[in-house]
Tab-separated table of C-alpha atoms in Angstrom:
chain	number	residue	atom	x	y	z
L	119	UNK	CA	25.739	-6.669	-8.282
L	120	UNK	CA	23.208	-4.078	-8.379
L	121	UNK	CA	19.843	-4.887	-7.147
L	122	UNK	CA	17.644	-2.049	-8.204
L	123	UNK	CA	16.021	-4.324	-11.321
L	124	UNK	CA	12.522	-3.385	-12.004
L	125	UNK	CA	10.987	-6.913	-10.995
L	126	UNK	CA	8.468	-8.200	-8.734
L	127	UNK	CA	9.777	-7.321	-4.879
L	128	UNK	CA	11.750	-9.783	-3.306
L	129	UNK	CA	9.950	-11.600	-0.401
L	130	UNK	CA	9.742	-9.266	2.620
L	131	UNK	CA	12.118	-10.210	5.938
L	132	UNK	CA	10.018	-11.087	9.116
L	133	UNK	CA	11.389	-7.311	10.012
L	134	UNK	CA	9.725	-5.416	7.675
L	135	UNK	CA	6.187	-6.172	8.907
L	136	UNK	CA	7.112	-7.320	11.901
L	137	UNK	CA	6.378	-3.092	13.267
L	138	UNK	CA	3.901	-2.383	11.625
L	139	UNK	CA	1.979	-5.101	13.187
L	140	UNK	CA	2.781	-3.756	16.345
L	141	UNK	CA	1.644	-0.414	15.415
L	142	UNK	CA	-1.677	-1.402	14.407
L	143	UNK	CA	-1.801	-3.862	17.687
L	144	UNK	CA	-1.476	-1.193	19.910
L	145	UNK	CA	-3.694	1.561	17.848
L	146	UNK	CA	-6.250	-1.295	18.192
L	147	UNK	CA	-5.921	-1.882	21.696
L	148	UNK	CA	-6.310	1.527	22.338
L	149	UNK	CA	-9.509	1.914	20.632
L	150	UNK	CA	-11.075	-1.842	21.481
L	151	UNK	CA	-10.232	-0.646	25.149
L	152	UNK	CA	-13.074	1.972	24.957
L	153	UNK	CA	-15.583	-0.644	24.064
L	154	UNK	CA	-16.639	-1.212	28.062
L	155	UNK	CA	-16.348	2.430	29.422
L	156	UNK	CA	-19.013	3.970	26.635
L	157	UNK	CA	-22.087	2.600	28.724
L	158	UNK	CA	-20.908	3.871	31.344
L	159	UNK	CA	-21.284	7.434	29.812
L	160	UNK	CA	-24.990	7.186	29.586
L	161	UNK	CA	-26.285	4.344	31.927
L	162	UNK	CA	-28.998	5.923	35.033
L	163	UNK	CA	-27.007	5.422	37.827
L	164	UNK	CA	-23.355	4.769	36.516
L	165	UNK	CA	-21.514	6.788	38.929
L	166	UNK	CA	-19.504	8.128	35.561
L	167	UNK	CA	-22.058	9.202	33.440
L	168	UNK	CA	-22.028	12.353	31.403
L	169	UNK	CA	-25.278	12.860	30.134
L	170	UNK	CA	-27.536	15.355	32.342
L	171	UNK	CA	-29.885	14.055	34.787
L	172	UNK	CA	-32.913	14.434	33.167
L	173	UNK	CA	-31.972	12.617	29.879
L	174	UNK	CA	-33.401	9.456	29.223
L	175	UNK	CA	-31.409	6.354	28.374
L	176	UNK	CA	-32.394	6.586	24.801
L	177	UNK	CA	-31.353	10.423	24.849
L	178	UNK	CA	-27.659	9.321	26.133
L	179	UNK	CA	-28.158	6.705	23.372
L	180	UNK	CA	-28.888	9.105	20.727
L	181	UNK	CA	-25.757	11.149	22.188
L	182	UNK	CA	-23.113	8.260	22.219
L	183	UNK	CA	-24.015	7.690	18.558
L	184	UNK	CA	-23.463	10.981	17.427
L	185	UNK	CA	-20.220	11.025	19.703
L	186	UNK	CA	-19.414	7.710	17.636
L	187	UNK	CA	-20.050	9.167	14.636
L	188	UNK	CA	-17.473	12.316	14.886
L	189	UNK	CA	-14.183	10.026	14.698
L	190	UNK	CA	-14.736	8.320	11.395
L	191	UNK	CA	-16.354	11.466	10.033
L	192	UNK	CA	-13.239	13.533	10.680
L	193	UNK	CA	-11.450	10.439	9.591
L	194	UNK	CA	-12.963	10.384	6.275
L	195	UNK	CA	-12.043	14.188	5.677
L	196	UNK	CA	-8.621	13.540	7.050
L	197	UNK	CA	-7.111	9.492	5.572
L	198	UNK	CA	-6.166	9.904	2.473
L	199	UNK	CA	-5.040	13.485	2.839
L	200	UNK	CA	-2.577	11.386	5.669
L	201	UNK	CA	-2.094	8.658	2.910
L	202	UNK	CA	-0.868	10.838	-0.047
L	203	UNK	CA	1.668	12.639	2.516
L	204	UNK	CA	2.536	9.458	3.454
L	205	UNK	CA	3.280	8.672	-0.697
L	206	UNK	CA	5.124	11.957	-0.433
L	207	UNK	CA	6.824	12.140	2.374
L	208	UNK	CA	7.445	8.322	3.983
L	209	UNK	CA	5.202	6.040	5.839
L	210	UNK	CA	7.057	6.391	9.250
L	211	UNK	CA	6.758	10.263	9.838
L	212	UNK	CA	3.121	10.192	8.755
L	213	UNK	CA	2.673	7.176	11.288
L	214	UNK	CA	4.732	8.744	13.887
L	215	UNK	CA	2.571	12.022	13.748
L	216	UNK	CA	-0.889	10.496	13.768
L	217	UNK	CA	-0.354	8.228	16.413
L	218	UNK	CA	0.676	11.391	18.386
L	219	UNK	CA	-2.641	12.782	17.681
L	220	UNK	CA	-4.810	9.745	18.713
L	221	UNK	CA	-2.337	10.067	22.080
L	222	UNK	CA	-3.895	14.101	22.496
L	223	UNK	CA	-6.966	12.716	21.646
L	224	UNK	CA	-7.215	10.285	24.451
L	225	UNK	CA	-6.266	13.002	27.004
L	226	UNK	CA	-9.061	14.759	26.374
L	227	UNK	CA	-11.675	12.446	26.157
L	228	UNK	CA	-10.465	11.640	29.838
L	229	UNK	CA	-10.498	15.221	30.777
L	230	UNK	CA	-14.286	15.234	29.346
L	231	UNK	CA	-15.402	11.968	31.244
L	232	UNK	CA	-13.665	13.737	34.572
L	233	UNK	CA	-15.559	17.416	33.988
L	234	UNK	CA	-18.644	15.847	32.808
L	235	UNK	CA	-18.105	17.774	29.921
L	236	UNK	CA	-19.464	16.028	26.483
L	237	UNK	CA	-18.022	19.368	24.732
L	238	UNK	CA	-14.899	17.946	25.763
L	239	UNK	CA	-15.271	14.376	24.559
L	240	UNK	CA	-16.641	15.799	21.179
L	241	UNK	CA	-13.066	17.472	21.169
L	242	UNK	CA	-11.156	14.931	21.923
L	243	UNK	CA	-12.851	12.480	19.355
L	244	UNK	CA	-12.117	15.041	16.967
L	245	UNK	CA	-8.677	15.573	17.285
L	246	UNK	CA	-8.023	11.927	17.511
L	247	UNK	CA	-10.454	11.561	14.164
L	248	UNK	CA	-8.087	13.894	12.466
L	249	UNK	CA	-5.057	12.565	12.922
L	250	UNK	CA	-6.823	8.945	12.657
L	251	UNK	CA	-6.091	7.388	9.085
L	252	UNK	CA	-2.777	5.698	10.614
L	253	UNK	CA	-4.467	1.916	9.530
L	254	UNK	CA	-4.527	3.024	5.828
L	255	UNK	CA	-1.285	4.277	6.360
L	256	UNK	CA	-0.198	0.693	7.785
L	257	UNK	CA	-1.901	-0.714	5.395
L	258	UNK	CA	0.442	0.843	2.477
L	259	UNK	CA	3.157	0.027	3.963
L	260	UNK	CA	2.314	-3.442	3.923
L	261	UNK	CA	1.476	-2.994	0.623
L	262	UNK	CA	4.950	-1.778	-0.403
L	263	UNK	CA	6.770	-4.809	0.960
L	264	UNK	CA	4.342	-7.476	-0.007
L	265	UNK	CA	4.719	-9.526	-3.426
L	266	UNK	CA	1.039	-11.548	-5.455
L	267	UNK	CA	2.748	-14.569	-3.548
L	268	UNK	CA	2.696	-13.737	-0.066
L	269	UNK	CA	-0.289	-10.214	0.340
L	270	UNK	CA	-3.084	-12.469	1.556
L	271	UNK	CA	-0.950	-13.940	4.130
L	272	UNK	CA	0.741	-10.287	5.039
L	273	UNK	CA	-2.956	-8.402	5.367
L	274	UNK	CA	-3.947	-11.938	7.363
L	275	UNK	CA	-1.252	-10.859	9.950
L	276	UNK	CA	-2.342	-7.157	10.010
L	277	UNK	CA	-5.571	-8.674	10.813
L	278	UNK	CA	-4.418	-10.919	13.468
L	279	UNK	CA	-3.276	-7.639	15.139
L	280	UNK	CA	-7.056	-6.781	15.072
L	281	UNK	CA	-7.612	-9.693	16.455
L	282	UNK	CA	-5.020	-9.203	19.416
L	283	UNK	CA	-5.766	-6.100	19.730
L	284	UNK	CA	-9.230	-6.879	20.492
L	285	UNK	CA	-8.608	-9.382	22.897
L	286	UNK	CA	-5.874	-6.862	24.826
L	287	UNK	CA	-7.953	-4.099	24.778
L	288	UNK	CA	-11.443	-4.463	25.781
L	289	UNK	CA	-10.139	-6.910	28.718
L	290	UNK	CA	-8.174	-3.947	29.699
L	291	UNK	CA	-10.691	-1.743	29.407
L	292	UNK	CA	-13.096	-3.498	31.313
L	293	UNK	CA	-10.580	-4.149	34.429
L	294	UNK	CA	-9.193	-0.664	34.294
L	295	UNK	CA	-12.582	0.827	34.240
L	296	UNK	CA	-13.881	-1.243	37.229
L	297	UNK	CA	-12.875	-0.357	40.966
L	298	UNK	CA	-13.116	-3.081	43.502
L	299	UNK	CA	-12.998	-6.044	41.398
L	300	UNK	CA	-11.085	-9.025	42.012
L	301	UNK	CA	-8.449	-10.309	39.462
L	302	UNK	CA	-8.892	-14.168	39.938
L	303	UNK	CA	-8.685	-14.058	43.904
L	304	UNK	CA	-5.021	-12.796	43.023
L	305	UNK	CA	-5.522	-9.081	43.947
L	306	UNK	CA	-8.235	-6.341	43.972
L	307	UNK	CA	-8.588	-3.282	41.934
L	308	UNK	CA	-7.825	0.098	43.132
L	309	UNK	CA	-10.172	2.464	44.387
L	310	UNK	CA	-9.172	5.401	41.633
L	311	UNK	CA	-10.135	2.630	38.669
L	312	UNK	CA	-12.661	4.525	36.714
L	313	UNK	CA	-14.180	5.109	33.018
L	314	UNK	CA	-11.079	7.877	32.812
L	315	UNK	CA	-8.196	4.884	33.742
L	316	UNK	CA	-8.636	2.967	30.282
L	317	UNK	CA	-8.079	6.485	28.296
L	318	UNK	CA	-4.945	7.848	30.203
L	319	UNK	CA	-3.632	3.973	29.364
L	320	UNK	CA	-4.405	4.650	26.247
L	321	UNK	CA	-2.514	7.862	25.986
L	322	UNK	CA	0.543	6.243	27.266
L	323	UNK	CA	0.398	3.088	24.887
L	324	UNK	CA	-0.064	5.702	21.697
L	325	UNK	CA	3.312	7.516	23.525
L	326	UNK	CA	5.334	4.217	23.375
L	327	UNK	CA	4.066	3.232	19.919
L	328	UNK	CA	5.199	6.436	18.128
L	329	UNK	CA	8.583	6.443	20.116
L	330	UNK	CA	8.804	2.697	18.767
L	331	UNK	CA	7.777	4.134	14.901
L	332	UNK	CA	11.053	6.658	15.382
L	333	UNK	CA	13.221	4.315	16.567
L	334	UNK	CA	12.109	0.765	14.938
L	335	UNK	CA	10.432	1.477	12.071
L	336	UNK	CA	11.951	1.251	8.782
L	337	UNK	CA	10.731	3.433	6.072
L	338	UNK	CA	9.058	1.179	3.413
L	339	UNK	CA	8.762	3.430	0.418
L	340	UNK	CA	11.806	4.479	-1.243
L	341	UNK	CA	10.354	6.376	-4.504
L	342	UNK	CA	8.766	9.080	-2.558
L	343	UNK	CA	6.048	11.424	-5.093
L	344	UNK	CA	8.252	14.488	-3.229
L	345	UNK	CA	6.403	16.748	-6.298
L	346	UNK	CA	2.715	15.635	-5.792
L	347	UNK	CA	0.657	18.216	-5.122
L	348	UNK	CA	-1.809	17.567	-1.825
L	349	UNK	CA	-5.274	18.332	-2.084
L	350	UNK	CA	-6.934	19.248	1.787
L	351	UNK	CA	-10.094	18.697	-0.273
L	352	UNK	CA	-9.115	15.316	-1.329
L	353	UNK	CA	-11.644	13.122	0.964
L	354	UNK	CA	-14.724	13.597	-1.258
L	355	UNK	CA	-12.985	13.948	-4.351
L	356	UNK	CA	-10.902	10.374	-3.934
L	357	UNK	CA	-14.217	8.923	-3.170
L	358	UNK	CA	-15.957	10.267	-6.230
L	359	UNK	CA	-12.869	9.427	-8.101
L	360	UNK	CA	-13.378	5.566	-6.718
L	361	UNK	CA	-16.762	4.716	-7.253
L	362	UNK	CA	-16.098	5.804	-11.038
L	363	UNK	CA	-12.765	3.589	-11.391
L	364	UNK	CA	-13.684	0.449	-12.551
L	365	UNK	CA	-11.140	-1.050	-11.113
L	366	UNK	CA	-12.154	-0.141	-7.393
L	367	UNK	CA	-16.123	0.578	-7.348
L	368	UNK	CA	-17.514	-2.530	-6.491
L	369	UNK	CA	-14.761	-3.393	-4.064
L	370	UNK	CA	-15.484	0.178	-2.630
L	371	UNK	CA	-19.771	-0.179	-2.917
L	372	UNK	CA	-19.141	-4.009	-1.060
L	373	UNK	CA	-16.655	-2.132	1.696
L	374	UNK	CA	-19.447	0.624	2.268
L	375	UNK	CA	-22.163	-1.957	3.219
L	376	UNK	CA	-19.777	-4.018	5.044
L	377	UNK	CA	-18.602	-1.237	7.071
L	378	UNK	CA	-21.621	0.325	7.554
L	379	UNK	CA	-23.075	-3.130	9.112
L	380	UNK	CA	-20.277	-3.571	11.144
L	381	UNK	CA	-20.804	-0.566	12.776
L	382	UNK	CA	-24.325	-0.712	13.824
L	383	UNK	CA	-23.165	-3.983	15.485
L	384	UNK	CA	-19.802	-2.372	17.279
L	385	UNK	CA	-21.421	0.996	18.360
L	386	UNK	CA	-24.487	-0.557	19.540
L	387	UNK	CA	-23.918	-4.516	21.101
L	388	UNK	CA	-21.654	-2.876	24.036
L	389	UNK	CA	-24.570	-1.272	25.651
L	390	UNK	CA	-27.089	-4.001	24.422
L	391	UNK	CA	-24.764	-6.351	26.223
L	392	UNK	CA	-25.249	-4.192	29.533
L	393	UNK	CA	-28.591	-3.138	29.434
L	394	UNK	CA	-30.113	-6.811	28.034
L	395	UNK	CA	-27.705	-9.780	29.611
L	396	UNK	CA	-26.416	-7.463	32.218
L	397	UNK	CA	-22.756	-7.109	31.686
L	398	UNK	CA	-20.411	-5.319	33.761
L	399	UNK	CA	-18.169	-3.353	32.172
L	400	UNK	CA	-15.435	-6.551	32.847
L	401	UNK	CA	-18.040	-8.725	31.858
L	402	UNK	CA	-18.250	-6.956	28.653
L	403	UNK	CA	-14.643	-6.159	28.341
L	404	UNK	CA	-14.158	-10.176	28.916
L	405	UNK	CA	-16.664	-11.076	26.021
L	406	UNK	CA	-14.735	-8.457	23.172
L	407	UNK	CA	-11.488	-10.531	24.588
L	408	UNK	CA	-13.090	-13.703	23.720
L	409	UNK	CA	-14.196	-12.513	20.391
L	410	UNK	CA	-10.906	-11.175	19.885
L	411	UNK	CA	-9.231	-14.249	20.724
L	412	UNK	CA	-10.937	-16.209	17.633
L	413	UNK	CA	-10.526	-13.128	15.598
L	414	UNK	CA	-6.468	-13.193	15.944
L	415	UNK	CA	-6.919	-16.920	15.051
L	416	UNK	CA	-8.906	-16.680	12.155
L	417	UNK	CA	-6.372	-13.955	10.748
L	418	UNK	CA	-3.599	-16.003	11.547
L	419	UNK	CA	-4.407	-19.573	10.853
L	420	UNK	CA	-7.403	-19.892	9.110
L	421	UNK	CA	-6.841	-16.760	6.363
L	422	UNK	CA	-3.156	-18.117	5.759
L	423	UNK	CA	-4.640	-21.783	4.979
L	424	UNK	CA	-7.720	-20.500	2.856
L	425	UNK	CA	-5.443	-18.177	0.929
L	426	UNK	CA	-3.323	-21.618	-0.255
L	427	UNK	CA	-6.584	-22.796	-1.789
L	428	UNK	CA	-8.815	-19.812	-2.967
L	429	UNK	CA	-8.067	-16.741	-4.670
L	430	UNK	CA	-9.254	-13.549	-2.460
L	431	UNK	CA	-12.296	-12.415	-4.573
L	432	UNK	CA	-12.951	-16.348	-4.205
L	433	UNK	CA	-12.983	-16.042	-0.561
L	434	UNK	CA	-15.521	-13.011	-0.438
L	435	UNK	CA	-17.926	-14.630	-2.677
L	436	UNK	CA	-19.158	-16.684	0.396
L	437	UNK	CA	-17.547	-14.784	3.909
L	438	UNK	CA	-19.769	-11.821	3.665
L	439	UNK	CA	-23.020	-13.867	3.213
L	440	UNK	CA	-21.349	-16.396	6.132
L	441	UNK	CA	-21.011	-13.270	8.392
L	442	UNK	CA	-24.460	-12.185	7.572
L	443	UNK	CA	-25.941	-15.270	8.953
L	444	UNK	CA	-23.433	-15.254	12.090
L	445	UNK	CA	-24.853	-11.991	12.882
L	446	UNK	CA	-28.453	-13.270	12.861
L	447	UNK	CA	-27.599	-15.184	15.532
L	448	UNK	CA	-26.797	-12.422	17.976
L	449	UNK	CA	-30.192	-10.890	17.718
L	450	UNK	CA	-31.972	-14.346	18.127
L	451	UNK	CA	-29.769	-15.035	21.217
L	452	UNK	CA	-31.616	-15.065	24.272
L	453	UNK	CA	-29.129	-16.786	27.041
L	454	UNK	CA	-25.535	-16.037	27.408
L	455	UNK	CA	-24.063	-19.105	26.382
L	456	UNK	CA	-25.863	-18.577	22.919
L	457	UNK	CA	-23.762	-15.108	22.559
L	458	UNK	CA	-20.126	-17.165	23.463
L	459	UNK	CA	-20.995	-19.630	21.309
L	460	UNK	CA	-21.609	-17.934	18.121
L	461	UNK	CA	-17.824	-16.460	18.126
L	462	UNK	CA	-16.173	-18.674	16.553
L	463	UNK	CA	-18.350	-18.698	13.570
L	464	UNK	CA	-18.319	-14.639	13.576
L	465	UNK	CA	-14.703	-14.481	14.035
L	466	UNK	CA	-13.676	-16.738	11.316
L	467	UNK	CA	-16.334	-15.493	8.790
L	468	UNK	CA	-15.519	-11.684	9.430
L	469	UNK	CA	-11.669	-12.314	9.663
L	470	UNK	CA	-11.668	-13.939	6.278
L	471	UNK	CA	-13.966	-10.641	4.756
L	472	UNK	CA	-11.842	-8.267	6.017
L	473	UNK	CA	-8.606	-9.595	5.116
L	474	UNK	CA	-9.686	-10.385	1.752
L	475	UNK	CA	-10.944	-7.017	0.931
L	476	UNK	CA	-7.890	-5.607	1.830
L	477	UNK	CA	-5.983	-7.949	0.068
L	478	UNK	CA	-7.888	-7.081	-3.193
L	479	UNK	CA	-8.189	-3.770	-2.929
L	480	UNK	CA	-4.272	-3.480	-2.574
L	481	UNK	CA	-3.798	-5.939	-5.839
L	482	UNK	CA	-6.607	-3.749	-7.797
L	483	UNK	CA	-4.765	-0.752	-7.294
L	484	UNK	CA	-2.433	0.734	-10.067
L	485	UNK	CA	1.475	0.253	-9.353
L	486	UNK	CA	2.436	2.727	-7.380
L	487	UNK	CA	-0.952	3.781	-5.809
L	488	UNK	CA	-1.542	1.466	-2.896
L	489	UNK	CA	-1.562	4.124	-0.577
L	490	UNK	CA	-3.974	6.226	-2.116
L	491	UNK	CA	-6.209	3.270	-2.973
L	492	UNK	CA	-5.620	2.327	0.535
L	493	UNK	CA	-6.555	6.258	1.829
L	494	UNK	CA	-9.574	5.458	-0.184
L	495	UNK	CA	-10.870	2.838	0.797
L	496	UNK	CA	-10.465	3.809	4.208
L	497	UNK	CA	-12.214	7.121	3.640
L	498	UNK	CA	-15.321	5.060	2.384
L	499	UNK	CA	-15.481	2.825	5.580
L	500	UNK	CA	-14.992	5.628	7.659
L	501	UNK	CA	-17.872	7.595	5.460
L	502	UNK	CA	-20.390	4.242	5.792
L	503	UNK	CA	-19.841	4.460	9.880
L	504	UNK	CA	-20.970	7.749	10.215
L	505	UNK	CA	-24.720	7.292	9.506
L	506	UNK	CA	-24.790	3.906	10.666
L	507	UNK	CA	-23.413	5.478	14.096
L	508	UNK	CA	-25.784	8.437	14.079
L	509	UNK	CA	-29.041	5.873	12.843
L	510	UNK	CA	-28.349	3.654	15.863
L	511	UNK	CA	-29.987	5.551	18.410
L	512	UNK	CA	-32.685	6.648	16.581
L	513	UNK	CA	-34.082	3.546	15.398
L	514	UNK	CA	-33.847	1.293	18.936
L	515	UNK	CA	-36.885	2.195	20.173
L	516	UNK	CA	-36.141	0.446	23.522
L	517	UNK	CA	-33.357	-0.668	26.126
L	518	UNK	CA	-33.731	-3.866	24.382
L	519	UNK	CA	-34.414	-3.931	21.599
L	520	UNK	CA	-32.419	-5.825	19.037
L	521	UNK	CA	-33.473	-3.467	15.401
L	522	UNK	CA	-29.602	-3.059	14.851
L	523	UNK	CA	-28.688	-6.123	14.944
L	524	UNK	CA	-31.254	-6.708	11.933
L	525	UNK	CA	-30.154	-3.666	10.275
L	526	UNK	CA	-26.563	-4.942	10.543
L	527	UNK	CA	-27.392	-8.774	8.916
L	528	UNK	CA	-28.980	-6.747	6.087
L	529	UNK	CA	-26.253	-4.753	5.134
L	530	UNK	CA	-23.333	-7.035	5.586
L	531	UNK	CA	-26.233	-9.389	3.175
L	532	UNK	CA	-26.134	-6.389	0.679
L	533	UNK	CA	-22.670	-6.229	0.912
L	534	UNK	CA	-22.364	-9.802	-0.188
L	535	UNK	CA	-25.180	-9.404	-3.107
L	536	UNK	CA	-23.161	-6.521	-4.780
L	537	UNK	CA	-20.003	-8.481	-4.951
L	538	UNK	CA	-21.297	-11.516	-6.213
L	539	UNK	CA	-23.007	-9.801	-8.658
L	540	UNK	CA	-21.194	-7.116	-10.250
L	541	UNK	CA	-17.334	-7.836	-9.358
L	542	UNK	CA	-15.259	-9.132	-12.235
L	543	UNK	CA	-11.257	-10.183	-12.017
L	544	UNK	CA	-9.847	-8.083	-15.258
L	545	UNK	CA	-7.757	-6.239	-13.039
L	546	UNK	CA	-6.215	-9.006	-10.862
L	547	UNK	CA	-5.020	-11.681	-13.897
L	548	UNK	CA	-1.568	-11.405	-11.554
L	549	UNK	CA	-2.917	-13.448	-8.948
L	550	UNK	CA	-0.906	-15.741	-6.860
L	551	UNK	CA	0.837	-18.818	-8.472
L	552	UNK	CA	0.156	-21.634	-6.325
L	553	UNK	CA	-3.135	-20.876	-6.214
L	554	UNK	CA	-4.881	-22.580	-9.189
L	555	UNK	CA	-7.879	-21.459	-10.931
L	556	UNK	CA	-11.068	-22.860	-10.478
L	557	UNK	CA	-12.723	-24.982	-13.068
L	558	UNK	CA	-15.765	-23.897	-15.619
């Protein structure tokens, strides 16, 4: 019987996105376990810092955020130029070669922490920017295999590999990057720990996930565009091209606030952690764990559950606005316990935002085009982190001082406001069939 009928995809095997949530696990634990080393790049007296001796804190501050900014900036030029090869040529070689990148990437970032060099680590963010826009590329491929049915719960597990990944890494990270410590009386770490250690692990998890792409992966699209033409000027274009389709501008407007929120909170809370509360780097690395932790269950209990009952765009109508008043919180915090205890809340409100808007973005897309809707989209978050990253330094004003935190409610707030207001659901009648549609 042939099988090649023009319907709906059949319901994906455990197999088919079983690897590609290992690829995104470990690309995530390899960037989550940089989260504890970066203040120790520009902290007076870190025996590992980079900046020269007479810079102050808030010059190294000013430094790390342009340093921050240089990886989704060269993402944004290079994503969807990876995700329209990826249309044309397969998801696995694309995935195979980037991850190969972020592996090059990570050995010179190392190499720049050892010489003291911030050339270097401008370098190595660079190359591993370039060759960066692998999650997009993850993201089609869930995409391809997913059916109306069963893409909420699909991007949930993609985000529970966030969420793992973020409770691997940065506890890594922050053991790896700390010599002397004791590992729960069991042993000690080794002399030779330093702020290089987590990036040469790094390098050698990125090794073992492309070998695993090679060998494990199996290619998801099977109508390749083999006669598309690809544009190396594509970034900017796509992203002028998506603000004026009406079926992805708000969803791209909402995304560019979100993102751009987010990252005044992730570039900036690692060092406010160390230089306000004190945290050691596996004191900090601990914390990302623990938000990880809730973030890996939100994606892969709560999003699952809420999907049963609410449509996506349903879901966002409230989770960005619930995320905005989570991250009040951190900037009121004043004791420790009040940081641990605002997790959960965080976790589950920013799990259900971001795998809702990449569960709608994927649906909104034309047939055929998840992966450059995808390479969009991605291009725009990367785009909204690159002056967030560069503004953090500049508007902190002191060791403590909490302004991004504020600047980070108010966008993720914004974000909220411009989907509630302007997003309407012409382009996703096909939603879901057990999911029922609310009353009038």
């Amino acid at each position: 019987m042939n099988d090649t009928a023009t319907t709906a995809p059949a319901e994906p095997k455990p197999r088919s996105i079983f690897p590609v949530f290992l690829t995104v696990f470990i690309d995530l634990v390899g960037f989550s376990i940089l989260i504890p080393v970066f203040p120790l790049l520009i902290n007076p007296g870190s025996p590992f810092r980079v900046t020269p001796a007479g810079w102050s804190f808030k010059d190294g501050l000013i430094m790390l955020g342009f340093l921050q900014a240089v990886y989704p900036l060269c993402t944004f030029i290079a994503a969807p130029i990876l995700g329209q090869l990826s249309d044309r040529y397969g998801r696995r070689p694309v995935l195979a070669f980037s991850i190969f990148g972020t592996a090059v990437g990570y050995a010179v970032f190392a190499l720049g922490i050892h010489w003291a060099s911030i050339p270097a680590l401008f370098i190595g963010r660079a190359i591993d920017g370039l060759t960066g826009g692998n999650i997009a590329v993850a993201q089609a491929a869930v995409g391809d295999v997913s059916t109306d049915k069963n893409r909420q719960k699909n991007f949930g597990l993609i985000g529970a590999a966030f969420g793992l990944g973020f409770i691997i890494g940065p506890y890594i990270g922050g053991r790896l990057s700390s010599p002397g410590r004791s590992f729960y009386g069991l042993f000690t770490t080794p002399h030779w720990f330093g702020a290089t250690t987590p990036f040469w692990f790094a390098t050698v998890l990125c090794i073992v996930n492309v070998v695993m792409i090679l060998t494990r992966f199996p290619e998801t699209i099977h109508h390749k565009d083999a006669h598309r033409r690809i544009d190396i000027a594509t970034s900017v274009k796509n992203v002028v091209r998506g603000f004026g389709s009406e079926r992805l501008r708000v969803l791209l407007a909402s995304s560019f606030f979100f993102n751009g929120g987010f990252t005044f909170f992730t570039t900036f809370f690692g060092v406010y952690l160390s230089r306000k509360f004190s945290f050691t780097p596996d004191n900090t690395g601990d914390y990302f764990a623990f938000v990880g932790l809730f973030i890996a269950f939100s994606q892969g209990a709560i999003v699952p559950r809420v999907a049963h009952k609410l449509h996506d765009y349903q879901v966002l109508r409230f989770s960005f606005f619930g995320l905005a008043f989570a991250m009040s919180g951190f900037f009121l915090a004043g004791h420790k316990w009040q940081l641990f205890a605002l997790v959960p809340i965080f976790s589950a409100f920013n799990g259900l935002s971001m795998a809702n808007q990449s569960s709608l973005i994927s649906r909104s897309a034309e047939r055929g085009r998840q992966g450059e809707a995808m390479g969009i989209s991605s291009s725009v978050m990367n785009l909204a982190q690159v002056p967030a990253s560069v503004l953090v330094g500049y508007i902190t004003g002191s060791v403590t001082s909490n302004t991004p935190l504020v600047v980070s409610t108010i966008c993720i707030a914004i974000a909220g406001v411009v989907f509630l207001m302007f997003f309407r659901t012409t382009f996703v009648k096909d939603v879901p069939d057990h999911v029922q549609a609310p009353a009038h």
